[in-house]
Coordinates of C-alpha atoms in Angstrom, one line a residue:
M1 CA -11.2 -15.3 61.0
Q2 CA -8.3 -17.5 58.6
Q3 CA -11.2 -19.3 57.0
K4 CA -12.2 -15.9 56.0
R5 CA -8.9 -14.5 55.0
A6 CA -8.3 -17.9 52.6
F7 CA -11.8 -17.3 51.2
V8 CA -10.9 -13.9 50.3
I9 CA -7.5 -14.7 48.8
A10 CA -8.9 -17.3 46.7
L11 CA -11.2 -15.5 45.1
I12 CA -8.8 -12.3 44.6
L13 CA -6.8 -15.2 42.8
G14 CA -9.6 -16.8 41.2
L15 CA -10.7 -13.0 39.7
V16 CA -7.0 -12.5 38.6
S17 CA -6.9 -15.8 36.4
C18 CA -10.1 -14.6 34.9
F19 CA -9.1 -11.4 33.9
T20 CA -5.4 -13.0 32.8
F21 CA -7.4 -15.4 30.2
L22 CA -9.4 -13.0 29.1
S23 CA -6.9 -10.4 28.0
T24 CA -4.7 -13.3 26.6
G25 CA -7.6 -13.9 24.2
T26 CA -7.8 -17.9 25.2
V27 CA -11.2 -17.1 26.2
S28 CA -13.9 -15.5 24.5
A29 CA -16.0 -12.4 24.7
K30 CA -19.5 -13.6 24.0
P31 CA -21.0 -13.1 20.9
E32 CA -22.7 -9.5 20.6
F33 CA -23.7 -9.9 16.8
K34 CA -24.8 -13.2 15.3
L35 CA -24.5 -12.8 11.6
K36 CA -25.2 -14.8 8.3
F37 CA -22.7 -15.5 5.4
V38 CA -24.5 -17.1 1.9
N39 CA -22.6 -17.8 -1.1
Y40 CA -23.5 -20.3 -4.4
F41 CA -20.3 -21.3 -4.6
P42 CA -19.3 -24.7 -3.8
P43 CA -17.6 -25.3 -0.3
P44 CA -14.4 -26.5 -2.1
S45 CA -14.0 -23.8 -4.7
F46 CA -11.7 -20.9 -4.3
H47 CA -13.9 -18.4 -3.8
S48 CA -15.7 -20.1 -0.8
K49 CA -12.5 -20.6 1.3
I50 CA -11.7 -17.5 0.9
C51 CA -14.9 -16.8 2.6
E52 CA -14.2 -18.7 4.9
E53 CA -11.2 -17.4 5.9
F54 CA -13.2 -14.0 5.8
I55 CA -15.6 -15.4 8.9
A56 CA -12.5 -16.5 10.5
E57 CA -10.5 -13.6 10.6
L58 CA -13.9 -11.5 11.5
E59 CA -14.1 -13.9 14.4
K60 CA -10.7 -13.5 15.6
R61 CA -10.2 -9.8 15.3
T62 CA -13.2 -8.5 17.1
N63 CA -12.3 -11.7 19.9
G64 CA -16.0 -13.6 19.5
R65 CA -18.2 -10.6 19.3
I66 CA -19.0 -11.2 16.2
K67 CA -20.2 -14.6 15.2
V68 CA -20.7 -15.5 11.8
Q69 CA -22.8 -18.7 10.6
Y70 CA -21.9 -19.8 6.8
F71 CA -24.1 -21.2 3.9
A72 CA -22.3 -22.0 1.3
G73 CA -23.3 -23.6 -2.2
G74 CA -26.5 -22.0 -2.2
S75 CA -27.2 -24.3 0.8
L76 CA -29.3 -21.2 1.6
L77 CA -30.1 -18.6 -0.9
K78 CA -29.2 -19.7 -4.9
G79 CA -26.8 -16.9 -6.8
P80 CA -30.1 -15.1 -7.9
G81 CA -32.0 -14.4 -4.6
I82 CA -28.4 -13.3 -2.5
Y83 CA -29.2 -9.6 -3.0
K84 CA -32.8 -9.8 -2.2
G85 CA -32.2 -12.0 0.3
V86 CA -29.2 -9.5 1.9
V87 CA -31.6 -6.6 1.7
S88 CA -34.7 -8.5 3.0
G89 CA -32.4 -9.8 6.6
I90 CA -32.8 -13.6 5.2
A91 CA -28.9 -13.5 5.4
D92 CA -26.6 -10.6 6.4
I93 CA -23.7 -11.3 4.3
G94 CA -23.7 -12.0 0.4
L95 CA -21.5 -12.6 -2.2
S96 CA -23.0 -13.0 -6.1
H97 CA -22.4 -11.0 -9.3
I98 CA -24.7 -9.0 -11.1
E99 CA -25.9 -10.8 -13.8
Y100 CA -28.4 -12.9 -11.6
T101 CA -30.4 -9.6 -11.3
P102 CA -30.7 -8.2 -14.4
G103 CA -31.7 -4.6 -15.0
R104 CA -30.6 -4.2 -10.9
F105 CA -27.3 -2.5 -11.4
P106 CA -27.2 -0.8 -15.3
I107 CA -24.6 1.5 -14.1
T108 CA -21.7 -1.0 -12.6
G109 CA -22.6 -3.0 -15.2
T110 CA -20.5 -0.1 -17.1
C111 CA -17.4 -2.6 -15.2
E112 CA -18.8 -5.8 -17.7
L113 CA -18.6 -4.4 -21.0
P114 CA -15.5 -6.0 -23.6
L115 CA -13.1 -2.9 -23.0
G116 CA -9.7 -5.2 -22.6
Y117 CA -9.2 -6.1 -18.8
P118 CA -6.1 -8.3 -18.9
S119 CA -6.7 -10.2 -15.7
G120 CA -9.0 -10.5 -12.5
W121 CA -6.7 -8.8 -10.5
V122 CA -7.1 -5.8 -12.9
S123 CA -11.0 -6.0 -12.9
T124 CA -11.3 -6.3 -9.6
Q125 CA -9.4 -3.1 -8.9
V126 CA -11.5 -1.3 -11.4
A127 CA -14.7 -2.3 -10.1
N128 CA -13.8 -1.1 -6.9
D129 CA -12.4 2.5 -8.1
F130 CA -15.7 2.4 -10.4
Y131 CA -18.3 1.7 -6.9
N132 CA -15.8 4.7 -4.5
N133 CA -16.1 7.1 -7.2
F134 CA -19.6 7.2 -8.5
R135 CA -21.7 5.1 -5.8
P136 CA -24.5 4.4 -7.9
K137 CA -27.5 5.0 -6.1
E138 CA -28.7 1.1 -7.2
W139 CA -27.3 0.2 -4.1
N140 CA -28.2 2.5 -1.6
K141 CA -30.5 -0.5 -0.2
V142 CA -27.4 -2.4 0.8
H143 CA -23.9 -1.9 2.6
V144 CA -21.2 -2.8 0.1
L145 CA -18.3 -4.7 1.7
W146 CA -16.3 -4.7 -1.8
M147 CA -16.2 -5.2 -5.4
S148 CA -14.8 -8.2 -7.4
A149 CA -14.6 -8.9 -10.8
C150 CA -13.2 -12.3 -12.2
G151 CA -10.6 -12.9 -15.6
P152 CA -11.7 -11.8 -18.9
N153 CA -14.2 -14.1 -20.9
I154 CA -11.7 -16.4 -23.8
I155 CA -12.7 -18.4 -26.6
I156 CA -13.1 -22.2 -25.3
S157 CA -13.7 -24.3 -28.3
K158 CA -14.1 -27.5 -29.8
K159 CA -13.0 -26.2 -33.3
P160 CA -9.9 -23.4 -33.6
V161 CA -10.5 -19.5 -33.3
R162 CA -7.9 -18.2 -34.8
N163 CA -8.9 -15.1 -36.4
L164 CA -12.3 -13.3 -36.4
E165 CA -13.4 -15.2 -39.1
D166 CA -13.1 -18.1 -38.1
M167 CA -16.2 -17.4 -34.9
K168 CA -18.6 -17.0 -37.9
G169 CA -20.8 -20.4 -38.0
L170 CA -20.2 -21.3 -34.2
T171 CA -22.8 -21.0 -31.2
I172 CA -20.8 -20.1 -28.3
R173 CA -22.2 -20.2 -24.6
A174 CA -22.8 -16.7 -23.6
P175 CA -25.8 -15.2 -21.6
G176 CA -26.5 -11.5 -21.2
I177 CA -24.2 -8.6 -22.2
V178 CA -21.8 -11.5 -22.9
G179 CA -23.9 -13.2 -25.8
N180 CA -23.8 -9.3 -27.1
T181 CA -19.9 -9.5 -27.4
I182 CA -20.2 -12.4 -29.3
K183 CA -22.9 -11.8 -31.7
A184 CA -21.0 -8.9 -32.7
L185 CA -17.7 -11.2 -33.0
G186 CA -20.2 -13.1 -35.6
A187 CA -21.0 -16.0 -33.6
T188 CA -24.4 -17.1 -32.7
P189 CA -24.9 -16.7 -28.5
A190 CA -26.3 -19.4 -26.6
P191 CA -27.7 -19.2 -23.2
T192 CA -26.8 -22.4 -21.7
P193 CA -26.7 -22.6 -17.9
I194 CA -23.2 -23.2 -16.4
M195 CA -23.7 -26.4 -15.4
E196 CA -25.3 -28.2 -18.6
V197 CA -22.5 -26.7 -21.4
Y198 CA -20.2 -29.4 -20.5
D199 CA -22.3 -32.0 -21.9
A200 CA -23.6 -29.4 -24.5
I201 CA -20.1 -29.2 -25.7
S202 CA -19.0 -33.0 -25.7
K203 CA -22.0 -33.7 -27.8
G204 CA -21.8 -30.9 -30.3
V205 CA -24.9 -29.0 -29.3
I206 CA -23.1 -26.1 -29.0
D207 CA -19.4 -25.2 -30.1
G208 CA -18.0 -23.9 -27.2
V209 CA -18.2 -21.4 -24.4
N210 CA -17.2 -17.6 -23.5
T211 CA -15.8 -17.8 -19.7
P212 CA -12.4 -17.1 -18.0
F213 CA -9.1 -19.8 -18.4
E214 CA -10.3 -20.7 -14.7
T215 CA -13.4 -22.5 -16.2
L216 CA -11.4 -25.2 -18.1
K217 CA -10.8 -26.6 -14.7
T218 CA -13.4 -26.0 -12.6
F219 CA -16.0 -26.5 -14.9
R220 CA -13.4 -29.3 -16.6
F221 CA -13.8 -27.9 -20.6
A222 CA -10.8 -28.7 -21.4
E223 CA -12.1 -32.1 -21.2
V224 CA -14.4 -31.8 -24.2
A225 CA -12.5 -28.5 -25.9
K226 CA -9.6 -28.7 -27.8
Y227 CA -8.3 -25.1 -28.7
T228 CA -8.2 -21.5 -26.2
T229 CA -8.1 -18.6 -27.8
A230 CA -7.2 -15.9 -25.1
S231 CA -9.4 -13.2 -26.7
W232 CA -9.0 -10.8 -23.3
Q233 CA -8.7 -7.7 -25.7
V234 CA -12.9 -8.3 -25.9
G235 CA -13.5 -10.3 -23.0
N236 CA -16.6 -9.4 -21.1
V237 CA -16.1 -9.6 -17.1
Y238 CA -18.4 -10.7 -14.2
A239 CA -18.5 -8.0 -11.9
F240 CA -18.9 -9.8 -8.1
Y241 CA -19.8 -8.2 -4.9
V242 CA -19.7 -8.7 -1.4
V243 CA -22.7 -6.7 0.5
M244 CA -24.1 -6.5 3.9
N245 CA -27.6 -5.9 5.3
K246 CA -28.0 -2.1 5.8
D247 CA -29.1 -1.8 9.2
R248 CA -26.8 -4.8 10.5
Y249 CA -24.3 -2.6 9.8
K250 CA -25.5 0.1 11.0
K251 CA -25.9 -1.3 14.6
L252 CA -22.1 -2.3 14.7
P253 CA -20.1 -0.3 17.1
P254 CA -17.7 2.0 16.0
D255 CA -14.9 0.1 17.2
L256 CA -16.2 -3.3 15.0
K257 CA -17.0 -1.5 12.1
A258 CA -13.5 -0.1 11.9
I259 CA -12.3 -4.2 12.3
F260 CA -14.8 -4.7 9.8
D261 CA -13.7 -2.0 7.3
K262 CA -10.2 -3.1 7.3
L263 CA -10.5 -6.3 7.2
C264 CA -13.1 -6.1 4.1
G265 CA -10.0 -4.1 2.4
E266 CA -7.4 -6.7 3.0
F267 CA -10.1 -9.3 1.2
K268 CA -10.6 -7.4 -1.4
E269 CA -7.1 -7.9 -2.6
K270 CA -7.5 -11.5 -1.9
M271 CA -10.1 -11.9 -4.1
A272 CA -8.2 -9.9 -6.6
L273 CA -5.0 -12.2 -6.7
M274 CA -7.4 -15.5 -6.6
W275 CA -8.8 -14.8 -9.8
N276 CA -5.3 -14.6 -11.2
I277 CA -4.4 -17.9 -9.1
I278 CA -6.9 -19.8 -10.4
D279 CA -7.2 -18.6 -14.0
F280 CA -3.7 -19.6 -14.0
R281 CA -4.5 -23.3 -12.4
G282 CA -7.2 -23.5 -15.5
E283 CA -4.5 -23.0 -17.9
E284 CA -2.2 -25.5 -16.1
F285 CA -5.0 -28.1 -16.4
A286 CA -5.9 -27.2 -20.2
K287 CA -2.0 -27.9 -21.4
K288 CA -2.1 -30.9 -19.3
K289 CA -5.4 -32.4 -21.4
G290 CA -3.6 -31.6 -25.4
V291 CA -5.5 -27.7 -25.2
E292 CA -3.8 -25.4 -27.6
I293 CA -4.0 -22.3 -26.5
I294 CA -4.1 -19.4 -29.5
D295 CA -3.1 -16.0 -29.0
L296 CA -4.3 -13.1 -31.0
S297 CA -1.5 -10.7 -32.9
P298 CA -1.8 -7.2 -32.4
E299 CA -3.6 -6.4 -35.9
E300 CA -6.3 -9.4 -35.1
A301 CA -6.8 -7.8 -31.9
A302 CA -7.5 -4.6 -33.3
K303 CA -9.8 -6.3 -35.6
W304 CA -11.7 -7.9 -32.8
R305 CA -12.0 -4.3 -30.7
K306 CA -14.0 -3.0 -33.8
A307 CA -16.2 -5.5 -34.5
T308 CA -17.5 -5.2 -30.7
V309 CA -17.9 -1.4 -31.2
P310 CA -21.4 -1.9 -31.5
V311 CA -21.9 -3.3 -28.1
I312 CA -20.4 -0.3 -26.3
E313 CA -22.9 1.9 -28.7
N314 CA -25.9 0.3 -27.6
Y315 CA -24.9 0.1 -23.7
V316 CA -24.6 4.2 -24.4
K317 CA -28.2 4.2 -25.8
M318 CA -29.5 2.0 -23.5
M319 CA -28.4 4.3 -20.3
V320 CA -29.2 7.6 -22.5
G321 CA -32.6 5.8 -22.8
K322 CA -32.9 5.4 -18.8
G323 CA -32.8 9.4 -18.1
H324 CA -28.7 9.8 -18.4
S325 CA -27.1 12.5 -20.6
E326 CA -24.3 10.7 -23.1
K327 CA -21.7 12.8 -21.7
E328 CA -22.4 10.9 -18.2
V329 CA -22.3 7.5 -19.6
R330 CA -19.3 7.8 -22.0
G331 CA -17.4 9.3 -18.5
W332 CA -18.3 5.8 -17.3
I333 CA -16.6 4.6 -19.8
K334 CA -13.3 6.5 -20.1
F335 CA -13.2 6.4 -16.2
V336 CA -13.1 2.4 -16.7
R337 CA -10.6 2.4 -19.6
D338 CA -8.2 5.0 -17.6
R339 CA -8.1 2.3 -14.8
I340 CA -7.6 -0.5 -16.7
D341 CA -4.8 1.3 -18.0
Y342 CA -3.6 2.3 -14.9
W343 CA -4.0 -0.8 -13.1
T344 CA -2.3 -3.2 -15.9
A345 CA 0.5 -0.9 -15.4
K346 CA 0.5 -1.5 -11.8
Q347 CA 0.4 -5.5 -12.3
I348 CA 3.6 -5.1 -14.5
Q349 CA 5.0 -2.8 -12.3
L350 CA 4.7 -5.2 -8.9
G351 CA 5.2 -8.4 -10.6
I352 CA 2.5 -9.9 -11.0
K353 CA 1.7 -12.5 -13.2
S354 CA -1.5 -13.2 -15.1
P355 CA -2.2 -15.7 -18.4
T356 CA -3.6 -13.3 -20.0
G357 CA -3.0 -9.6 -21.1
P358 CA 0.5 -7.6 -22.5
E359 CA 2.5 -9.4 -19.3
A360 CA 1.7 -12.9 -19.8
M361 CA 4.1 -15.0 -19.8
R362 CA 2.8 -17.6 -21.5
P363 CA 5.7 -20.3 -22.9

């Protein structure tokens, strides 16, 4: 009888101990959902590190009910194949940008026009506002977790570009709609693959590149280009996205969806701030390498804006040709301009610094 009582007491104590571990989170729940997250950025990059933070936080907040396998650096899917890979279920979550799938996201392309973004923080806020306001059907095959956008492209070159006339005769790496902007400014765009740009500038095959400040360090362009013109007033941005397979998201229970949605809002902001941080790092690296940073005067900036008007008008014509009304397309553009103004003022109000824009504090 005593042995039976001792056994029962031991069993009860064991159950109490087990429940204590579970309640304190010491023991994780068995994964209910195993997801694959893909990203083409190399593992050491800030972009990739933020994705790792997102995964760690998601697993922590769901107490292990969601487990994520991470594939960085294009190890499972390359940049151009990420969207299709998420739709088909090869991956469950993916980070890429819309220029890797030309023609797939023409409405969202409004966000990439040379409309005067002062920073990546602002462009990310605007991209999310644009998606949330218009909900373009071009995203219907996936569940959008959040949108993002880099800092404005600037002129990074071997020769000084102090005014619009200095652009003439230059060959600048700039693909797609970015190339349209470069052409409108008087230079010749070249669709050189980004990984080949360093050597192309070094060997004189091209004169420069039109990319954000951060590339001066991440791609080490500051080693081969001696001048940077902070032409943010007409700098295109690349619209990035973090999307999830639609069916996989639908299968999540309400409590996990709530955790997912809250976390996505937080990391949208983390990524927005990241773009400003890495642009500063690019600027600092450029200064150490002796790169001269040239700012456009208000009068000169006005000339550049005027020169790029045809790029915007051609976009309007293209979208009207796709069946949209001119009023609708111009409404998208007006919305973006208005949100740029709103978020630029908000950035200044919040004291968020960036190396470009009216709030820039460059010595």
